[in-house]
Structures are given as C-alpha cells and as structure tokens.
PDB file of C-alpha atoms in Angstrom:
ATOM      1  CA  UNK A 108      -0.316  -0.147   0.084  1.00  0.00           C
ATOM      2  CA  UNK A 109       2.481   2.554   0.921  1.00  0.00           C
ATOM      3  CA  UNK A 110       4.477   1.748  -2.337  1.00  0.00           C
ATOM      4  CA  UNK A 111       1.105   2.184  -4.223  1.00  0.00           C
ATOM      5  CA  UNK A 112       0.712   5.733  -2.378  1.00  0.00           C
ATOM      6  CA  UNK A 113       4.163   6.697  -2.871  1.00  0.00           C
ATOM      7  CA  UNK A 114       4.049   6.085  -6.595  1.00  0.00           C
ATOM      8  CA  UNK A 115       0.602   7.877  -7.285  1.00  0.00           C
ATOM      9  CA  UNK A 116       2.308  10.485  -5.448  1.00  0.00           C
ATOM     10  CA  UNK A 117       5.088  10.890  -7.419  1.00  0.00           C
ATOM     11  CA  UNK A 118       3.233  10.498 -10.603  1.00  0.00           C
ATOM     12  CA  UNK A 119       0.999  13.300  -9.430  1.00  0.00           C
ATOM     13  CA  UNK A 120       3.999  15.683  -8.829  1.00  0.00           C
ATOM     14  CA  UNK A 121       5.683  14.826 -12.089  1.00  0.00           C
ATOM     15  CA  UNK A 122       2.173  15.472 -13.781  1.00  0.00           C
ATOM     16  CA  UNK A 123       1.375  19.109 -12.112  1.00  0.00           C
ATOM     17  CA  UNK A 124       5.395  20.357 -13.046  1.00  0.00           C
ATOM     18  CA  UNK A 125       4.912  19.246 -16.500  1.00  0.00           C
ATOM     19  CA  UNK A 126       1.831  20.985 -16.609  1.00  0.00           C
ATOM     20  CA  UNK A 127       3.613  24.417 -15.151  1.00  0.00           C
ATOM     21  CA  UNK A 128       6.190  24.135 -17.188  1.00  0.00           C
ATOM     22  CA  UNK A 129       4.767  23.605 -20.503  1.00  0.00           C
ATOM     23  CA  UNK A 130       1.447  24.965 -20.409  1.00  0.00           C
ATOM     24  CA  UNK A 131       1.020  27.546 -17.263  1.00  0.00           C
ATOM     25  CA  UNK A 132       4.499  29.427 -17.208  1.00  0.00           C
ATOM     26  CA  UNK A 133       5.133  29.562 -21.058  1.00  0.00           C
ATOM     27  CA  UNK A 134       1.412  31.271 -21.307  1.00  0.00           C
ATOM     28  CA  UNK A 135       1.694  33.561 -17.757  1.00  0.00           C
ATOM     29  CA  UNK A 136       2.790  36.735 -19.744  1.00  0.00           C
ATOM     30  CA  UNK A 137       3.731  39.911 -17.980  1.00  0.00           C
ATOM     31  CA  UNK A 138       4.062  43.287 -18.542  1.00  0.00           C
ATOM     32  CA  UNK A 139       7.628  44.927 -17.033  1.00  0.00           C
ATOM     33  CA  UNK A 140       6.522  48.687 -16.419  1.00  0.00           C
ATOM     34  CA  UNK A 141       9.585  50.949 -15.105  1.00  0.00           C
ATOM     35  CA  UNK A 142      10.809  54.063 -15.260  1.00  0.00           C
ATOM     36  CA  UNK A 143      14.710  54.573 -15.915  1.00  0.00           C
ATOM     37  CA  UNK A 144      16.354  58.409 -14.731  1.00  0.00           C
ATOM     38  CA  UNK A 145      19.340  59.691 -16.824  1.00  0.00           C
ATOM     39  CA  UNK A 146      21.117  63.033 -15.427  1.00  0.00           C
ATOM     40  CA  UNK A 147      22.002  63.653 -19.310  1.00  0.00           C
ATOM     41  CA  UNK A 148      18.414  63.182 -20.886  1.00  0.00           C
ATOM     42  CA  UNK A 149      17.439  65.930 -22.562  1.00  0.00           C
ATOM     43  CA  UNK A 150      14.088  67.739 -21.716  1.00  0.00           C
ATOM     44  CA  UNK A 151      12.715  67.063 -24.827  1.00  0.00           C
ATOM     45  CA  UNK A 152      12.851  63.266 -24.118  1.00  0.00           C
ATOM     46  CA  UNK A 153      11.582  63.624 -20.682  1.00  0.00           C
ATOM     47  CA  UNK A 154       8.515  61.213 -20.183  1.00  0.00           C
ATOM     48  CA  UNK A 155       9.575  58.925 -23.590  1.00  0.00           C
ATOM     49  CA  UNK A 156       7.528  55.583 -23.500  1.00  0.00           C
ATOM     50  CA  UNK A 157       9.839  52.748 -25.160  1.00  0.00           C
ATOM     51  CA  UNK A 158       7.633  49.681 -26.103  1.00  0.00           C
ATOM     52  CA  UNK A 159      10.377  46.613 -25.692  1.00  0.00           C
ATOM     53  CA  UNK A 160      10.015  43.235 -27.218  1.00  0.00           C
ATOM     54  CA  UNK A 161      12.612  40.550 -27.420  1.00  0.00           C
ATOM     55  CA  UNK A 162      12.723  36.715 -28.625  1.00  0.00           C
ATOM     56  CA  UNK A 163       8.908  36.415 -29.693  1.00  0.00           C
ATOM     57  CA  UNK A 164      10.067  33.339 -31.794  1.00  0.00           C
ATOM     58  CA  UNK A 165       6.515  33.768 -33.780  1.00  0.00           C
ATOM     59  CA  UNK A 166       5.353  30.398 -35.036  1.00  0.00           C
ATOM     60  CA  UNK A 167       1.659  30.767 -35.129  1.00  0.00           C
ATOM     61  CA  UNK A 168      -1.308  32.936 -33.896  1.00  0.00           C
ATOM     62  CA  UNK A 169      -1.347  31.668 -30.311  1.00  0.00           C
ATOM     63  CA  UNK A 170      -2.584  33.349 -26.808  1.00  0.00           C
ATOM     64  CA  UNK A 171       0.693  34.548 -26.476  1.00  0.00           C
ATOM     65  CA  UNK A 172       0.925  36.564 -29.750  1.00  0.00           C
ATOM     66  CA  UNK A 173      -2.474  37.843 -29.233  1.00  0.00           C
ATOM     67  CA  UNK A 174      -1.591  38.970 -26.135  1.00  0.00           C
ATOM     68  CA  UNK A 175       1.388  41.442 -27.038  1.00  0.00           C
ATOM     69  CA  UNK A 176      -0.912  42.153 -30.295  1.00  0.00           C
ATOM     70  CA  UNK A 177      -3.282  43.652 -27.448  1.00  0.00           C
ATOM     71  CA  UNK A 178      -0.500  45.443 -25.996  1.00  0.00           C
ATOM     72  CA  UNK A 179       0.245  47.016 -28.275  1.00  0.00           C
ATOM     73  CA  UNK A 180      -2.779  48.127 -29.172  1.00  0.00           C
ATOM     74  CA  UNK A 181      -3.448  49.803 -26.067  1.00  0.00           C
ATOM     75  CA  UNK A 182      -0.256  50.534 -24.302  1.00  0.00           C
ATOM     76  CA  UNK A 183       0.239  53.875 -26.648  1.00  0.00           C
ATOM     77  CA  UNK A 184       4.026  54.094 -26.940  1.00  0.00           C
ATOM     78  CA  UNK A 185       6.088  56.639 -28.613  1.00  0.00           C
ATOM     79  CA  UNK A 186       8.581  54.138 -30.304  1.00  0.00           C
ATOM     80  CA  UNK A 187       8.963  50.209 -30.654  1.00  0.00           C
ATOM     81  CA  UNK A 188      12.250  48.438 -30.052  1.00  0.00           C
ATOM     82  CA  UNK A 189      12.983  44.519 -31.150  1.00  0.00           C
ATOM     83  CA  UNK A 190      16.094  42.707 -29.627  1.00  0.00           C
ATOM     84  CA  UNK A 191      15.896  40.216 -32.687  1.00  0.00           C
ATOM     85  CA  UNK A 192      14.334  36.309 -33.011  1.00  0.00           C
ATOM     86  CA  UNK A 193      11.276  37.666 -33.663  1.00  0.00           C
ATOM     87  CA  UNK A 194      10.218  34.840 -36.235  1.00  0.00           C
ATOM     88  CA  UNK A 195      10.769  31.167 -36.803  1.00  0.00           C
ATOM     89  CA  UNK A 196      10.228  29.721 -40.794  1.00  0.00           C
ATOM     90  CA  UNK A 197       6.994  28.176 -39.556  1.00  0.00           C
ATOM     91  CA  UNK A 198       5.626  31.738 -38.268  1.00  0.00           C
ATOM     92  CA  UNK A 199       6.623  33.506 -42.050  1.00  0.00           C
ATOM     93  CA  UNK A 200       3.004  33.619 -43.165  1.00  0.00           C
ATOM     94  CA  UNK A 201       1.708  35.808 -40.401  1.00  0.00           C
ATOM     95  CA  UNK A 202       4.852  37.834 -40.142  1.00  0.00           C
ATOM     96  CA  UNK A 203       3.105  40.359 -41.896  1.00  0.00           C
ATOM     97  CA  UNK A 204      -0.033  40.710 -40.323  1.00  0.00           C
ATOM     98  CA  UNK A 205       1.772  41.341 -37.123  1.00  0.00           C
ATOM     99  CA  UNK A 206       4.050  43.575 -38.440  1.00  0.00           C
ATOM    100  CA  UNK A 207       0.912  45.412 -39.628  1.00  0.00           C
ATOM    101  CA  UNK A 208       0.166  46.432 -36.055  1.00  0.00           C
ATOM    102  CA  UNK A 209       3.368  48.062 -35.373  1.00  0.00           C
ATOM    103  CA  UNK A 210       2.431  52.031 -35.249  1.00  0.00           C
ATOM    104  CA  UNK A 211       4.082  54.270 -32.999  1.00  0.00           C
ATOM    105  CA  UNK A 212       5.076  58.075 -33.431  1.00  0.00           C
ATOM    106  CA  UNK A 213       8.931  57.574 -33.790  1.00  0.00           C
ATOM    107  CA  UNK A 214       8.716  53.970 -35.580  1.00  0.00           C
ATOM    108  CA  UNK A 215      10.056  50.777 -34.953  1.00  0.00           C
ATOM    109  CA  UNK A 216      13.383  49.575 -35.195  1.00  0.00           C
ATOM    110  CA  UNK A 217      15.232  46.387 -34.700  1.00  0.00           C
ATOM    111  CA  UNK A 218      18.858  44.043 -34.607  1.00  0.00           C
ATOM    112  CA  UNK A 219      18.951  40.563 -36.009  1.00  0.00           C
ATOM    113  CA  UNK A 220      19.491  37.731 -33.746  1.00  0.00           C
ATOM    114  CA  UNK A 221      20.650  34.452 -34.270  1.00  0.00           C
ATOM    115  CA  UNK A 222      17.236  33.155 -35.958  1.00  0.00           C
ATOM    116  CA  UNK A 223      17.075  35.774 -38.504  1.00  0.00           C
ATOM    117  CA  UNK A 224      20.726  35.235 -39.364  1.00  0.00           C
ATOM    118  CA  UNK A 225      20.735  31.442 -39.377  1.00  0.00           C
ATOM    119  CA  UNK A 226      16.784  30.254 -40.078  1.00  0.00           C
ATOM    120  CA  UNK A 227      16.568  32.411 -43.340  1.00  0.00           C
ATOM    121  CA  UNK A 228      17.714  34.099 -46.454  1.00  0.00           C
ATOM    122  CA  UNK A 229      18.005  37.420 -44.889  1.00  0.00           C
ATOM    123  CA  UNK A 230      17.821  39.924 -47.756  1.00  0.00           C
ATOM    124  CA  UNK A 231      14.462  38.155 -48.565  1.00  0.00           C
ATOM    125  CA  UNK A 232      13.217  38.104 -44.686  1.00  0.00           C
ATOM    126  CA  UNK A 233      14.333  41.903 -43.954  1.00  0.00           C
ATOM    127  CA  UNK A 234      12.342  42.607 -47.334  1.00  0.00           C
ATOM    128  CA  UNK A 235       9.275  41.812 -45.425  1.00  0.00           C
ATOM    129  CA  UNK A 236      10.462  43.890 -42.307  1.00  0.00           C
ATOM    130  CA  UNK A 237      11.526  47.185 -44.262  1.00  0.00           C
ATOM    131  CA  UNK A 238       8.258  46.831 -46.218  1.00  0.00           C
ATOM    132  CA  UNK A 239       6.178  46.837 -43.197  1.00  0.00           C
ATOM    133  CA  UNK A 240       7.998  50.049 -41.652  1.00  0.00           C
ATOM    134  CA  UNK A 241      10.734  48.350 -39.474  1.00  0.00           C
ATOM    135  CA  UNK A 242      13.916  49.911 -39.619  1.00  0.00           C
ATOM    136  CA  UNK A 243      16.530  46.991 -39.359  1.00  0.00           C
ATOM    137  CA  UNK A 244      20.128  48.331 -37.802  1.00  0.00           C
ATOM    138  CA  UNK A 245      22.827  46.311 -39.031  1.00  0.00           C
ATOM    139  CA  UNK A 246      26.057  47.899 -36.905  1.00  0.00           C
ATOM    140  CA  UNK A 247      24.881  51.481 -37.748  1.00  0.00           C
ATOM    141  CA  UNK A 248      23.001  54.175 -36.107  1.00  0.00           C
ATOM    142  CA  UNK A 249      19.935  56.099 -37.388  1.00  0.00           C
ATOM    143  CA  UNK A 250      18.882  59.567 -36.230  1.00  0.00           C
ATOM    144  CA  UNK A 251      15.468  59.338 -34.483  1.00  0.00           C
ATOM    145  CA  UNK A 252      14.636  63.008 -34.023  1.00  0.00           C
ATOM    146  CA  UNK A 253      16.833  65.968 -32.809  1.00  0.00           C
ATOM    147  CA  UNK A 254      17.817  64.469 -29.721  1.00  0.00           C
ATOM    148  CA  UNK A 255      17.793  60.524 -29.814  1.00  0.00           C
ATOM    149  CA  UNK A 256      19.818  58.153 -31.614  1.00  0.00           C
ATOM    150  CA  UNK A 257      19.421  54.403 -32.071  1.00  0.00           C
ATOM    151  CA  UNK A 258      22.386  52.410 -32.104  1.00  0.00           C
ATOM    152  CA  UNK A 259      22.114  48.936 -33.586  1.00  0.00           C
ATOM    153  CA  UNK A 260      24.124  45.785 -33.543  1.00  0.00           C
ATOM    154  CA  UNK A 261      24.492  42.466 -35.636  1.00  0.00           C
ATOM    155  CA  UNK A 262      24.079  39.268 -33.429  1.00  0.00           C
ATOM    156  CA  UNK A 263      26.959  39.487 -30.660  1.00  0.00           C
ATOM    157  CA  UNK A 264      25.765  35.860 -30.127  1.00  0.00           C
ATOM    158  CA  UNK A 265      27.726  34.865 -33.190  1.00  0.00           C
ATOM    159  CA  UNK A 266      30.340  37.975 -32.617  1.00  0.00           C
ATOM    160  CA  UNK A 267      28.959  39.627 -35.820  1.00  0.00           C
ATOM    161  CA  UNK A 268      28.602  42.945 -33.757  1.00  0.00           C
ATOM    162  CA  UNK A 269      30.667  45.840 -34.745  1.00  0.00           C
ATOM    163  CA  UNK A 270      30.089  48.366 -31.456  1.00  0.00           C
ATOM    164  CA  UNK A 271      32.655  50.982 -32.948  1.00  0.00           C
ATOM    165  CA  UNK A 272      31.368  50.991 -36.315  1.00  0.00           C
ATOM    166  CA  UNK A 273      28.087  51.881 -35.672  1.00  0.00           C
ATOM    167  CA  UNK A 274      28.904  54.651 -33.268  1.00  0.00           C
ATOM    168  CA  UNK A 275      30.952  56.425 -35.842  1.00  0.00           C
ATOM    169  CA  UNK A 276      27.421  57.194 -37.333  1.00  0.00           C
ATOM    170  CA  UNK A 277      25.728  58.659 -34.057  1.00  0.00           C
ATOM    171  CA  UNK A 278      25.748  61.747 -32.840  1.00  0.00           C
ATOM    172  CA  UNK A 279      27.934  62.548 -29.408  1.00  0.00           C
ATOM    173  CA  UNK A 280      25.770  65.123 -28.473  1.00  0.00           C
ATOM    174  CA  UNK A 281      22.595  62.854 -28.920  1.00  0.00           C
ATOM    175  CA  UNK A 282      21.103  60.492 -26.215  1.00  0.00           C
ATOM    176  CA  UNK A 283      21.805  57.227 -27.498  1.00  0.00           C
ATOM    177  CA  UNK A 284      19.917  53.524 -27.248  1.00  0.00           C
ATOM    178  CA  UNK A 285      21.628  50.679 -27.944  1.00  0.00           C
ATOM    179  CA  UNK A 286      19.910  47.631 -29.153  1.00  0.00           C
ATOM    180  CA  UNK A 287      21.587  44.154 -29.409  1.00  0.00           C
ATOM    181  CA  UNK A 288      20.319  40.489 -29.345  1.00  0.00           C
ATOM    182  CA  UNK A 289      22.323  39.395 -26.725  1.00  0.00           C
ATOM    183  CA  UNK A 290      23.402  41.399 -23.473  1.00  0.00           C
ATOM    184  CA  UNK A 291      27.608  40.276 -24.128  1.00  0.00           C
ATOM    185  CA  UNK A 292      27.756  43.900 -25.564  1.00  0.00           C
ATOM    186  CA  UNK A 293      27.139  45.597 -22.355  1.00  0.00           C
ATOM    187  CA  UNK A 294      30.900  45.611 -21.132  1.00  0.00           C
ATOM    188  CA  UNK A 295      31.736  47.532 -24.251  1.00  0.00           C
ATOM    189  CA  UNK A 296      28.582  49.381 -23.890  1.00  0.00           C
ATOM    190  CA  UNK A 297      29.850  50.813 -20.683  1.00  0.00           C
ATOM    191  CA  UNK A 298      33.404  51.748 -21.768  1.00  0.00           C
ATOM    192  CA  UNK A 299      31.959  53.629 -24.435  1.00  0.00           C
ATOM    193  CA  UNK A 300      29.072  55.642 -22.044  1.00  0.00           C
ATOM    194  CA  UNK A 301      26.168  54.327 -23.788  1.00  0.00           C
ATOM    195  CA  UNK A 302      23.475  55.307 -21.070  1.00  0.00           C
ATOM    196  CA  UNK A 303      20.828  52.677 -22.299  1.00  0.00           C
ATOM    197  CA  UNK A 304      21.361  49.045 -23.403  1.00  0.00           C
ATOM    198  CA  UNK A 305      18.353  46.964 -24.525  1.00  0.00           C
ATOM    199  CA  UNK A 306      19.153  42.784 -24.996  1.00  0.00           C
ATOM    200  CA  UNK A 307      17.920  39.812 -24.859  1.00  0.00           C
ATOM    201  CA  UNK A 308      18.294  36.137 -25.998  1.00  0.00           C
ATOM    202  CA  UNK A 309      18.757  34.810 -22.973  1.00  0.00           C
ATOM    203  CA  UNK A 310      15.314  34.129 -21.951  1.00  0.00           C
ATOM    204  CA  UNK A 311      16.194  34.498 -18.572  1.00  0.00           C
ATOM    205  CA  UNK A 312      17.466  31.324 -18.567  1.00  0.00           C
ATOM    206  CA  UNK A 313      13.932  29.881 -19.398  1.00  0.00           C
ATOM    207  CA  UNK A 314      14.377  27.369 -16.538  1.00  0.00           C
ATOM    208  CA  UNK A 315      15.117  28.990 -13.407  1.00  0.00           C
ATOM    209  CA  UNK A 316      15.861  27.040 -10.268  1.00  0.00           C
ATOM    210  CA  UNK A 317      14.946  28.469  -6.601  1.00  0.00           C
ATOM    211  CA  UNK A 318      17.849  30.522  -5.237  1.00  0.00           C
ATOM    212  CA  UNK A 319      19.803  29.966  -8.301  1.00  0.00           C
ATOM    213  CA  UNK A 320      18.263  31.207 -10.694  1.00  0.00           C
ATOM    214  CA  UNK A 321      19.518  30.435 -14.601  1.00  0.00           C
ATOM    215  CA  UNK A 322      21.324  27.091 -15.300  1.00  0.00           C
ATOM    216  CA  UNK A 323      22.337  28.361 -18.881  1.00  0.00           C
ATOM    217  CA  UNK A 324      21.799  31.737 -20.812  1.00  0.00           C
ATOM    218  CA  UNK A 325      24.205  30.664 -23.968  1.00  0.00           C
ATOM    219  CA  UNK A 326      26.083  34.018 -23.506  1.00  0.00           C
ATOM    220  CA  UNK A 327      30.266  32.669 -23.222  1.00  0.00           C
ATOM    221  CA  UNK A 328      31.428  35.803 -23.638  1.00  0.00           C
ATOM    222  CA  UNK A 329      29.738  36.926 -20.089  1.00  0.00           C
ATOM    223  CA  UNK A 330      28.684  33.874 -18.483  1.00  0.00           C
ATOM    224  CA  UNK A 331      25.308  34.186 -16.411  1.00  0.00           C
ATOM    225  CA  UNK A 332      26.010  37.498 -14.833  1.00  0.00           C
ATOM    226  CA  UNK A 333      23.452  39.390 -17.160  1.00  0.00           C
ATOM    227  CA  UNK A 334      20.491  36.492 -17.470  1.00  0.00           C
ATOM    228  CA  UNK A 335      17.992  38.581 -17.057  1.00  0.00           C
ATOM    229  CA  UNK A 336      16.440  42.071 -15.760  1.00  0.00           C
ATOM    230  CA  UNK A 337      18.041  45.212 -14.896  1.00  0.00           C
ATOM    231  CA  UNK A 338      21.516  46.175 -14.665  1.00  0.00           C
ATOM    232  CA  UNK A 339      23.686  49.469 -13.889  1.00  0.00           C
ATOM    233  CA  UNK A 340      27.561  49.643 -13.856  1.00  0.00           C
ATOM    234  CA  UNK A 341      29.652  52.964 -14.369  1.00  0.00           C
ATOM    235  CA  UNK A 342      26.643  54.927 -14.676  1.00  0.00           C
ATOM    236  CA  UNK A 343      25.221  53.077 -17.758  1.00  0.00           C
ATOM    237  CA  UNK A 344      21.906  51.134 -17.797  1.00  0.00           C
ATOM    238  CA  UNK A 345      20.683  47.810 -19.276  1.00  0.00           C
ATOM    239  CA  UNK A 346      17.221  45.637 -19.352  1.00  0.00           C
ATOM    240  CA  UNK A 347      17.386  42.346 -20.126  1.00  0.00           C
ATOM    241  CA  UNK A 348      14.172  40.636 -21.659  1.00  0.00           C
ATOM    242  CA  UNK A 349      13.225  37.127 -20.272  1.00  0.00           C
ATOM    243  CA  UNK A 350      11.417  37.449 -23.992  1.00  0.00           C
ATOM    244  CA  UNK A 351       8.088  35.824 -25.460  1.00  0.00           C
ATOM    245  CA  UNK A 352       8.964  32.595 -26.809  1.00  0.00           C
ATOM    246  CA  UNK A 353      10.906  29.720 -26.348  1.00  0.00           C
ATOM    247  CA  UNK A 354      13.730  27.873 -27.951  1.00  0.00           C
ATOM    248  CA  UNK A 355      15.671  24.578 -27.734  1.00  0.00           C
ATOM    249  CA  UNK A 356      13.101  22.886 -25.245  1.00  0.00           C
ATOM    250  CA  UNK A 357       9.302  24.250 -25.268  1.00  0.00           C
ATOM    251  CA  UNK A 358       9.202  24.697 -21.136  1.00  0.00           C
ATOM    252  CA  UNK A 359       9.761  27.714 -19.031  1.00  0.00           C
ATOM    253  CA  UNK A 360      10.047  26.948 -15.218  1.00  0.00           C
ATOM    254  CA  UNK A 361       9.959  30.190 -12.436  1.00  0.00           C
ATOM    255  CA  UNK A 362      10.645  32.104 -15.818  1.00  0.00           C
ATOM    256  CA  UNK A 363       7.609  34.424 -17.372  1.00  0.00           C
ATOM    257  CA  UNK A 364       7.546  35.310 -20.412  1.00  0.00           C
ATOM    258  CA  UNK A 365       7.547  39.328 -20.873  1.00  0.00           C
ATOM    259  CA  UNK A 366       7.666  42.389 -23.138  1.00  0.00           C
ATOM    260  CA  UNK A 367       8.266  46.129 -21.355  1.00  0.00           C
ATOM    261  CA  UNK A 368       7.089  50.008 -21.331  1.00  0.00           C
ATOM    262  CA  UNK A 369      10.116  51.773 -20.279  1.00  0.00           C
ATOM    263  CA  UNK A 370       9.974  55.246 -19.430  1.00  0.00           C
ATOM    264  CA  UNK A 371      12.839  57.770 -19.564  1.00  0.00           C
ATOM    265  CA  UNK A 372      13.301  60.381 -16.840  1.00  0.00           C
ATOM    266  CA  UNK A 373      15.577  63.392 -16.471  1.00  0.00           C
ATOM    267  CA  UNK A 374      16.782  63.399 -13.127  1.00  0.00           C
TER     268      UNK A 374
END
C-alpha cells in the first residue's frame, strides 16, 4: 500500500510539474513597466515611452502573440524596439499581419538575432520587415529626432557585432540607446558610456531554479552575469528581457515571458 501511495504521489507531482512548465508558465505573460532616470537625458525626451520586445519566436497565432498584439494596441508607446529572434520559419505566413500592427510616432526598429541570421535568407526576410515599416540596424546608428539616436549591432552571440563601427554614425551630443540581441555587449557599451542598452537572447535562462536562478543563457562572453532584468554599471543602464517565446525545449520554469514599457525620466 505504501509503495502504491508513493508511486501515485510521484505521478501526480510529475504531471503537475509537466503542466506547469509546458502550459502554465509559457503562457503566464507579464508586462514590465519601469521608469529609468538619466541626468544627461534631454528635456524633450523626458517621459519617452519605449515598447521593448525580444525573442518573440513567432510560429503561429497563439495566446502569447494575441496578448502581445493587444498590448501593442493599448500601451500607446512612442517608439517600438525589437532585440531579435522575432520569427521562426513556420511563422513567416503571419509575420506581415503582425508587423502591420506596429504603429508608433517615432517608428519601429530592430536588430537581428541568431534566428534571423541562421534560419533564413536574410535579404528576403529583411525585405518583409522593411516593407512593413521596420528599420533594421546592422552595426549602424540612425537619427530618430533632434535628440535621440538608436544604435544597433548585428548578433553578438555569433560575434557579428561591431559597436565601434555603429558609433561612427551616431551623434555624441544625442541621447543614445543601444539595441543588441544579447547582453554580451554591455561591458563595451559601458566603456563607450552609452546610457541605455536593451538586449535579449537569454530567455532569462528559460528554466530557473530556486535560489540559483538561470542555469544556462547561451552567452559565453559574459556567462550567467546578465541573465535577465535590470543592470547598472559605470553609470550605464541595461534591460535584458526574458522574451516571449522559447527555443531548444518548449518549457519555462520560474521564468515568465515578458515585454517591457520603459519610460525615460530626466533626474
């Protein structure tokens, strides 16, 4: 009888854990809203609302993508920034419909991730983004308005990033936001005194353990140091998203998917 009870308990526990990791947590989306303060922020950018999204891994119209769609429509952001790994090959048919939803006063910008670089013909894929109003930054910078530049680098996880090249196109007197697929670029961004870096790729580890955190983030240049969340070093800020989708294994544990609304403030 005891062995029967023990076996039944183990079966129930494993079933519950499987349900939690494959059904509950992957669809338990969260919105991270925070204010970031900068002494050097131009007064005209005080209150700027950034919608920051990473690692969508679009495959089909499911609850996650519908939720993101709803957030995009209701959050009224000034600018939309993507840190790569937006789509999987199976999601190409719906990508134009999703991108058509991205309307913001200051535009939509993205950098490629390893998915965009490895799973597609880049030129054909990038044409789809550009035709739907998304500006792609490949080791370059672009002027958004009189006081704001977006600097974007190609995927650091494959060492395709050339920040110095990108910075030659940015204005030193503008407020600069660095967009990169992975947080591995943050130490260099700090040396260049870039106020804000936005990155993804880690998925927050996707599986996190109590009191330990992420066990793997696929960021060999910096290890587990920048797994997810908010970081500040040498006066520079970075937000690393846990992303929305999944890769490798279709599971999440103690690692809710998320998108971000970041409001810039002058202090």
